[in-house]
Amino acid sequence: MAGTVQPHTFRPRDLVGGHVVIDLVNTVTARDTEPVDWLDGYPRLLEWAALTGHFAPADLTALRRLADTEPDAAEQSLDRVRELREALHDVLTALIHHEAPAPEEAVDRIGSHWKRAAAHARLTVRGDTPRVEVGVGTSGLDYLQHEIALQALDLLRALPRERTRVCLGPRCGWVFIDSSRGGRRRWCSMATCGNSAKGRTHYQRRRAQGAGPDGP
């Protein structure tokens, strides 16, 4: 990703993707203009992970302690998360735009991340549901990356392509799964890009009316 890295305090409104993997992809904003990466350090990654509700607080506390004692290793782990994130973005957008085949390099990177995650995973059965799981004990600082890699394969296999879109808002480019009843959602969120688009349309309409032959 060519762009800048800026600190950002994550808020619930930043989680609009409809899946934790897509929400990770959306930790870069303004992809359609000048991309800005909000993950300015491993602590920020943990902040994002806590907000998603997908990861156990005890695991995040353990990761925070590990990062404090191994800051260089934590930064290297963050680099691997970024690499996975960008590969996921490239494959997801290719699928959304019906580009075939998907970018081979990005597919290979996701596959490599999945293999590393699977090497640290174990099969569990809870109730009647088998799962492949990773944990801090086996993955260490790469736990978040490994969990996302495992989740990514499940997402890509079952991706509702007709409902997965890229936001049309300027300086956005976020990906989201449209779970609305009508399936016609165009914006990542009406509270942000949607309202901005409505405001621009209203302004342009007023301006066009005022610029007519009888206007000022």
PDB file of N, CA and C in Angstrom, residues 27-99:
ATOM      1  N   THR A  27      -9.035  -0.897   7.856  1.00  0.00           N
ATOM      2  CA  THR A  27      -8.165  -0.074   8.702  1.00  0.00           C
ATOM      3  C   THR A  27      -7.285   0.843   7.853  1.00  0.00           C
ATOM      4  N   VAL A  28      -7.440   0.743   6.544  1.00  0.00           N
ATOM      5  CA  VAL A  28      -6.898   1.748   5.620  1.00  0.00           C
ATOM      6  C   VAL A  28      -8.078   2.511   5.045  1.00  0.00           C
ATOM      7  N   THR A  29      -8.046   3.824   5.129  1.00  0.00           N
ATOM      8  CA  THR A  29      -9.122   4.635   4.569  1.00  0.00           C
ATOM      9  C   THR A  29      -8.604   5.430   3.376  1.00  0.00           C
ATOM     10  N   ALA A  30      -9.517   6.015   2.640  1.00  0.00           N
ATOM     11  CA  ALA A  30      -9.188   6.831   1.457  1.00  0.00           C
ATOM     12  C   ALA A  30      -8.372   6.039   0.432  1.00  0.00           C
ATOM     13  N   ARG A  31      -8.701   4.765   0.286  1.00  0.00           N
ATOM     14  CA  ARG A  31      -7.966   3.944  -0.695  1.00  0.00           C
ATOM     15  C   ARG A  31      -8.156   4.453  -2.120  1.00  0.00           C
ATOM     16  N   ASP A  32      -9.247   5.164  -2.369  1.00  0.00           N
ATOM     17  CA  ASP A  32      -9.534   5.632  -3.722  1.00  0.00           C
ATOM     18  C   ASP A  32      -8.812   6.926  -4.058  1.00  0.00           C
ATOM     19  N   THR A  33      -8.103   7.505  -3.097  1.00  0.00           N
ATOM     20  CA  THR A  33      -7.368   8.748  -3.367  1.00  0.00           C
ATOM     21  C   THR A  33      -5.946   8.643  -2.821  1.00  0.00           C
ATOM     22  N   GLU A  34      -5.766   9.025  -1.564  1.00  0.00           N
ATOM     23  CA  GLU A  34      -4.454   8.949  -0.916  1.00  0.00           C
ATOM     24  C   GLU A  34      -4.604   8.085   0.336  1.00  0.00           C
ATOM     25  N   PRO A  35      -4.285   6.791   0.244  1.00  0.00           N
ATOM     26  CA  PRO A  35      -4.551   5.861   1.348  1.00  0.00           C
ATOM     27  C   PRO A  35      -3.878   6.279   2.652  1.00  0.00           C
ATOM     28  N   VAL A  36      -4.621   6.079   3.742  1.00  0.00           N
ATOM     29  CA  VAL A  36      -4.121   6.372   5.083  1.00  0.00           C
ATOM     30  C   VAL A  36      -4.279   5.112   5.932  1.00  0.00           C
ATOM     31  N   ASP A  37      -3.160   4.631   6.450  1.00  0.00           N
ATOM     32  CA  ASP A  37      -3.139   3.431   7.283  1.00  0.00           C
ATOM     33  C   ASP A  37      -3.298   3.854   8.740  1.00  0.00           C
ATOM     34  N   TRP A  38      -4.351   3.349   9.387  1.00  0.00           N
ATOM     35  CA  TRP A  38      -4.626   3.716  10.779  1.00  0.00           C
ATOM     36  C   TRP A  38      -3.875   2.843  11.784  1.00  0.00           C
ATOM     37  N   LEU A  39      -3.239   1.790  11.331  1.00  0.00           N
ATOM     38  CA  LEU A  39      -2.501   0.919  12.244  1.00  0.00           C
ATOM     39  C   LEU A  39      -1.078   1.445  12.386  1.00  0.00           C
ATOM     40  N   ASP A  40      -0.893   2.384  13.296  1.00  0.00           N
ATOM     41  CA  ASP A  40       0.407   3.028  13.458  1.00  0.00           C
ATOM     42  C   ASP A  40       1.292   2.311  14.469  1.00  0.00           C
ATOM     43  N   GLY A  41       0.861   1.162  14.966  1.00  0.00           N
ATOM     44  CA  GLY A  41       1.672   0.389  15.895  1.00  0.00           C
ATOM     45  C   GLY A  41       0.896  -0.815  16.392  1.00  0.00           C
ATOM     46  N   TYR A  42       1.606  -1.745  17.012  1.00  0.00           N
ATOM     47  CA  TYR A  42       0.940  -2.951  17.517  1.00  0.00           C
ATOM     48  C   TYR A  42      -0.122  -2.627  18.569  1.00  0.00           C
ATOM     49  N   PRO A  43       0.115  -1.656  19.468  1.00  0.00           N
ATOM     50  CA  PRO A  43      -0.947  -1.297  20.419  1.00  0.00           C
ATOM     51  C   PRO A  43      -2.240  -0.857  19.724  1.00  0.00           C
ATOM     52  N   ARG A  44      -2.115  -0.178  18.575  1.00  0.00           N
ATOM     53  CA  ARG A  44      -3.306   0.248  17.837  1.00  0.00           C
ATOM     54  C   ARG A  44      -4.041  -0.972  17.269  1.00  0.00           C
ATOM     55  N   LEU A  45      -3.277  -1.952  16.821  1.00  0.00           N
ATOM     56  CA  LEU A  45      -3.892  -3.187  16.340  1.00  0.00           C
ATOM     57  C   LEU A  45      -4.702  -3.847  17.456  1.00  0.00           C
ATOM     58  N   LEU A  46      -4.161  -3.846  18.669  1.00  0.00           N
ATOM     59  CA  LEU A  46      -4.876  -4.419  19.807  1.00  0.00           C
ATOM     60  C   LEU A  46      -6.127  -3.605  20.128  1.00  0.00           C
ATOM     61  N   GLU A  47      -6.035  -2.294  19.975  1.00  0.00           N
ATOM     62  CA  GLU A  47      -7.200  -1.426  20.192  1.00  0.00           C
ATOM     63  C   GLU A  47      -8.308  -1.776  19.206  1.00  0.00           C
ATOM     64  N   TRP A  48      -7.932  -1.956  17.949  1.00  0.00           N
ATOM     65  CA  TRP A  48      -8.912  -2.345  16.934  1.00  0.00           C
ATOM     66  C   TRP A  48      -9.507  -3.708  17.266  1.00  0.00           C
ATOM     67  N   ALA A  49      -8.664  -4.657  17.623  1.00  0.00           N
ATOM     68  CA  ALA A  49      -9.114  -6.014  17.914  1.00  0.00           C
ATOM     69  C   ALA A  49     -10.102  -6.027  19.079  1.00  0.00           C
ATOM     70  N   ALA A  50      -9.844  -5.222  20.106  1.00  0.00           N
ATOM     71  CA  ALA A  50     -10.749  -5.157  21.251  1.00  0.00           C
ATOM     72  C   ALA A  50     -12.114  -4.625  20.835  1.00  0.00           C
ATOM     73  N   LEU A  51     -12.124  -3.639  19.952  1.00  0.00           N
ATOM     74  CA  LEU A  51     -13.376  -3.033  19.525  1.00  0.00           C
ATOM     75  C   LEU A  51     -14.234  -4.012  18.728  1.00  0.00           C
ATOM     76  N   THR A  52     -13.606  -4.913  17.979  1.00  0.00           N
ATOM     77  CA  THR A  52     -14.372  -5.847  17.156  1.00  0.00           C
ATOM     78  C   THR A  52     -15.196  -6.813  18.005  1.00  0.00           C
ATOM     79  N   GLY A  53     -14.758  -7.076  19.233  1.00  0.00           N
ATOM     80  CA  GLY A  53     -15.445  -8.049  20.076  1.00  0.00           C
ATOM     81  C   GLY A  53     -15.194  -9.484  19.662  1.00  0.00           C
ATOM     82  N   HIS A  54     -14.297  -9.676  18.696  1.00  0.00           N
ATOM     83  CA  HIS A  54     -14.042 -11.015  18.167  1.00  0.00           C
ATOM     84  C   HIS A  54     -13.000 -11.766  18.996  1.00  0.00           C
ATOM     85  N   PHE A  55     -12.223 -11.034  19.775  1.00  0.00           N
ATOM     86  CA  PHE A  55     -11.104 -11.633  20.499  1.00  0.00           C
ATOM     87  C   PHE A  55     -11.321 -11.508  22.006  1.00  0.00           C
ATOM     88  N   ALA A  56     -10.949 -12.546  22.731  1.00  0.00           N
ATOM     89  CA  ALA A  56     -11.150 -12.564  24.177  1.00  0.00           C
ATOM     90  C   ALA A  56     -10.268 -11.506  24.852  1.00  0.00           C
ATOM     91  N   PRO A  57     -10.823 -10.737  25.789  1.00  0.00           N
ATOM     92  CA  PRO A  57     -10.025  -9.723  26.491  1.00  0.00           C
ATOM     93  C   PRO A  57      -8.758 -10.298  27.134  1.00  0.00           C
ATOM     94  N   ALA A  58      -8.845 -11.502  27.674  1.00  0.00           N
ATOM     95  CA  ALA A  58      -7.667 -12.105  28.303  1.00  0.00           C
ATOM     96  C   ALA A  58      -6.561 -12.339  27.282  1.00  0.00           C
ATOM     97  N   ASP A  59      -6.930 -12.725  26.067  1.00  0.00           N
ATOM     98  CA  ASP A  59      -5.933 -12.929  25.012  1.00  0.00           C
ATOM     99  C   ASP A  59      -5.283 -11.605  24.622  1.00  0.00           C
ATOM    100  N   LEU A  60      -6.071 -10.561  24.547  1.00  0.00           N
ATOM    101  CA  LEU A  60      -5.527  -9.250  24.183  1.00  0.00           C
ATOM    102  C   LEU A  60      -4.620  -8.711  25.280  1.00  0.00           C
ATOM    103  N   THR A  61      -4.966  -8.972  26.523  1.00  0.00           N
ATOM    104  CA  THR A  61      -4.099  -8.573  27.630  1.00  0.00           C
ATOM    105  C   THR A  61      -2.763  -9.310  27.551  1.00  0.00           C
ATOM    106  N   ALA A  62      -2.815 -10.602  27.241  1.00  0.00           N
ATOM    107  CA  ALA A  62      -1.586 -11.384  27.100  1.00  0.00           C
ATOM    108  C   ALA A  62      -0.733 -10.860  25.948  1.00  0.00           C
ATOM    109  N   LEU A  63      -1.373 -10.494  24.854  1.00  0.00           N
ATOM    110  CA  LEU A  63      -0.632  -9.944  23.712  1.00  0.00           C
ATOM    111  C   LEU A  63       0.000  -8.601  24.060  1.00  0.00           C
ATOM    112  N   ARG A  64      -0.717  -7.796  24.835  1.00  0.00           N
ATOM    113  CA  ARG A  64      -0.181  -6.490  25.234  1.00  0.00           C
ATOM    114  C   ARG A  64       1.076  -6.669  26.082  1.00  0.00           C
ATOM    115  N   ARG A  65       1.061  -7.637  26.962  1.00  0.00           N
ATOM    116  CA  ARG A  65       2.236  -7.900  27.792  1.00  0.00           C
ATOM    117  C   ARG A  65       3.403  -8.400  26.955  1.00  0.00           C
ATOM    118  N   LEU A  66       3.095  -9.281  26.001  1.00  0.00           N
ATOM    119  CA  LEU A  66       4.148  -9.764  25.108  1.00  0.00           C
ATOM    120  C   LEU A  66       4.756  -8.627  24.299  1.00  0.00           C
ATOM    121  N   ALA A  67       3.902  -7.750  23.793  1.00  0.00           N
ATOM    122  CA  ALA A  67       4.374  -6.624  22.982  1.00  0.00           C
ATOM    123  C   ALA A  67       5.242  -5.678  23.798  1.00  0.00           C
ATOM    124  N   ASP A  68       4.906  -5.508  25.076  1.00  0.00           N
ATOM    125  CA  ASP A  68       5.704  -4.643  25.942  1.00  0.00           C
ATOM    126  C   ASP A  68       7.098  -5.207  26.161  1.00  0.00           C
ATOM    127  N   THR A  69       7.205  -6.528  26.215  1.00  0.00           N
ATOM    128  CA  THR A  69       8.508  -7.154  26.462  1.00  0.00           C
ATOM    129  C   THR A  69       9.282  -7.419  25.175  1.00  0.00           C
ATOM    130  N   GLU A  70       8.568  -7.492  24.047  1.00  0.00           N
ATOM    131  CA  GLU A  70       9.222  -7.768  22.761  1.00  0.00           C
ATOM    132  C   GLU A  70       8.744  -6.767  21.711  1.00  0.00           C
ATOM    133  N   PRO A  71       9.076  -5.489  21.860  1.00  0.00           N
ATOM    134  CA  PRO A  71       8.546  -4.471  20.937  1.00  0.00           C
ATOM    135  C   PRO A  71       8.973  -4.674  19.485  1.00  0.00           C
ATOM    136  N   ASP A  72      10.208  -5.121  19.262  1.00  0.00           N
ATOM    137  CA  ASP A  72      10.656  -5.331  17.882  1.00  0.00           C
ATOM    138  C   ASP A  72       9.875  -6.469  17.225  1.00  0.00           C
ATOM    139  N   ALA A  73       9.650  -7.539  17.977  1.00  0.00           N
ATOM    140  CA  ALA A  73       8.876  -8.666  17.447  1.00  0.00           C
ATOM    141  C   ALA A  73       7.435  -8.256  17.186  1.00  0.00           C
ATOM    142  N   ALA A  74       6.908  -7.374  18.033  1.00  0.00           N
ATOM    143  CA  ALA A  74       5.541  -6.895  17.841  1.00  0.00           C
ATOM    144  C   ALA A  74       5.421  -6.101  16.546  1.00  0.00           C
ATOM    145  N   GLU A  75       6.408  -5.271  16.247  1.00  0.00           N
ATOM    146  CA  GLU A  75       6.371  -4.492  15.007  1.00  0.00           C
ATOM    147  C   GLU A  75       6.486  -5.391  13.787  1.00  0.00           C
ATOM    148  N   GLN A  76       7.295  -6.432  13.897  1.00  0.00           N
ATOM    149  CA  GLN A  76       7.400  -7.386  12.789  1.00  0.00           C
ATOM    150  C   GLN A  76       6.079  -8.119  12.579  1.00  0.00           C
ATOM    151  N   SER A  77       5.408  -8.443  13.679  1.00  0.00           N
ATOM    152  CA  SER A  77       4.097  -9.078  13.573  1.00  0.00           C
ATOM    153  C   SER A  77       3.095  -8.148  12.914  1.00  0.00           C
ATOM    154  N   LEU A  78       3.148  -6.866  13.268  1.00  0.00           N
ATOM    155  CA  LEU A  78       2.254  -5.885  12.650  1.00  0.00           C
ATOM    156  C   LEU A  78       2.501  -5.807  11.145  1.00  0.00           C
ATOM    157  N   ASP A  79       3.754  -5.882  10.735  1.00  0.00           N
ATOM    158  CA  ASP A  79       4.059  -5.874   9.301  1.00  0.00           C
ATOM    159  C   ASP A  79       3.403  -7.057   8.595  1.00  0.00           C
ATOM    160  N   ARG A  80       3.386  -8.198   9.250  1.00  0.00           N
ATOM    161  CA  ARG A  80       2.755  -9.381   8.649  1.00  0.00           C
ATOM    162  C   ARG A  80       1.235  -9.200   8.566  1.00  0.00           C
ATOM    163  N   VAL A  81       0.660  -8.552   9.566  1.00  0.00           N
ATOM    164  CA  VAL A  81      -0.779  -8.256   9.518  1.00  0.00           C
ATOM    165  C   VAL A  81      -1.069  -7.334   8.341  1.00  0.00           C
ATOM    166  N   ARG A  82      -0.242  -6.321   8.165  1.00  0.00           N
ATOM    167  CA  ARG A  82      -0.449  -5.395   7.043  1.00  0.00           C
ATOM    168  C   ARG A  82      -0.345  -6.126   5.706  1.00  0.00           C
ATOM    169  N   GLU A  83       0.639  -7.015   5.583  1.00  0.00           N
ATOM    170  CA  GLU A  83       0.805  -7.758   4.341  1.00  0.00           C
ATOM    171  C   GLU A  83      -0.430  -8.597   4.045  1.00  0.00           C
ATOM    172  N   LEU A  84      -0.951  -9.281   5.061  1.00  0.00           N
ATOM    173  CA  LEU A  84      -2.162 -10.067   4.887  1.00  0.00           C
ATOM    174  C   LEU A  84      -3.339  -9.177   4.523  1.00  0.00           C
ATOM    175  N   ARG A  85      -3.452  -8.050   5.202  1.00  0.00           N
ATOM    176  CA  ARG A  85      -4.555  -7.105   4.939  1.00  0.00           C
ATOM    177  C   ARG A  85      -4.565  -6.653   3.492  1.00  0.00           C
ATOM    178  N   GLU A  86      -3.404  -6.297   2.950  1.00  0.00           N
ATOM    179  CA  GLU A  86      -3.353  -5.784   1.581  1.00  0.00           C
ATOM    180  C   GLU A  86      -3.658  -6.874   0.566  1.00  0.00           C
ATOM    181  N   ALA A  87      -3.203  -8.093   0.840  1.00  0.00           N
ATOM    182  CA  ALA A  87      -3.529  -9.203  -0.056  1.00  0.00           C
ATOM    183  C   ALA A  87      -5.027  -9.468  -0.045  1.00  0.00           C
ATOM    184  N   LEU A  88      -5.622  -9.403   1.131  1.00  0.00           N
ATOM    185  CA  LEU A  88      -7.074  -9.597   1.231  1.00  0.00           C
ATOM    186  C   LEU A  88      -7.834  -8.507   0.480  1.00  0.00           C
ATOM    187  N   HIS A  89      -7.365  -7.281   0.594  1.00  0.00           N
ATOM    188  CA  HIS A  89      -8.017  -6.184  -0.130  1.00  0.00           C
ATOM    189  C   HIS A  89      -7.990  -6.439  -1.634  1.00  0.00           C
ATOM    190  N   ASP A  90      -6.828  -6.846  -2.140  1.00  0.00           N
ATOM    191  CA  ASP A  90      -6.691  -7.047  -3.580  1.00  0.00           C
ATOM    192  C   ASP A  90      -7.590  -8.172  -4.077  1.00  0.00           C
ATOM    193  N   VAL A  91      -7.684  -9.244  -3.312  1.00  0.00           N
ATOM    194  CA  VAL A  91      -8.525 -10.372  -3.732  1.00  0.00           C
ATOM    195  C   VAL A  91     -10.004 -10.024  -3.597  1.00  0.00           C
ATOM    196  N   LEU A  92     -10.377  -9.397  -2.498  1.00  0.00           N
ATOM    197  CA  LEU A  92     -11.784  -9.031  -2.303  1.00  0.00           C
ATOM    198  C   LEU A  92     -12.277  -8.087  -3.393  1.00  0.00           C
ATOM    199  N   THR A  93     -11.498  -7.052  -3.700  1.00  0.00           N
ATOM    200  CA  THR A  93     -11.946  -6.098  -4.717  1.00  0.00           C
ATOM    201  C   THR A  93     -11.986  -6.738  -6.102  1.00  0.00           C
ATOM    202  N   ALA A  94     -11.072  -7.678  -6.357  1.00  0.00           N
ATOM    203  CA  ALA A  94     -11.119  -8.393  -7.637  1.00  0.00           C
ATOM    204  C   ALA A  94     -12.403  -9.219  -7.733  1.00  0.00           C
ATOM    205  N   LEU A  95     -12.796  -9.863  -6.644  1.00  0.00           N
ATOM    206  CA  LEU A  95     -14.028 -10.648  -6.648  1.00  0.00           C
ATOM    207  C   LEU A  95     -15.256  -9.744  -6.796  1.00  0.00           C
ATOM    208  N   ILE A  96     -15.222  -8.601  -6.105  1.00  0.00           N
ATOM    209  CA  ILE A  96     -16.349  -7.663  -6.185  1.00  0.00           C
ATOM    210  C   ILE A  96     -16.549  -7.156  -7.608  1.00  0.00           C
ATOM    211  N   HIS A  97     -15.431  -6.859  -8.272  1.00  0.00           N
ATOM    212  CA  HIS A  97     -15.505  -6.304  -9.631  1.00  0.00           C
ATOM    213  C   HIS A  97     -15.504  -7.398 -10.706  1.00  0.00           C
ATOM    214  N   HIS A  98     -15.628  -8.655 -10.267  1.00  0.00           N
ATOM    215  CA  HIS A  98     -15.709  -9.798 -11.188  1.00  0.00           C
ATOM    216  C   HIS A  98     -14.493  -9.869 -12.104  1.00  0.00           C
ATOM    217  N   GLU A  99     -13.349  -9.603 -11.514  1.00  0.00           N
ATOM    218  CA  GLU A  99     -12.094  -9.732 -12.257  1.00  0.00           C
ATOM    219  C   GLU A  99     -11.602 -11.162 -12.108  1.00  0.00           C
TER     220      GLU A  99
END
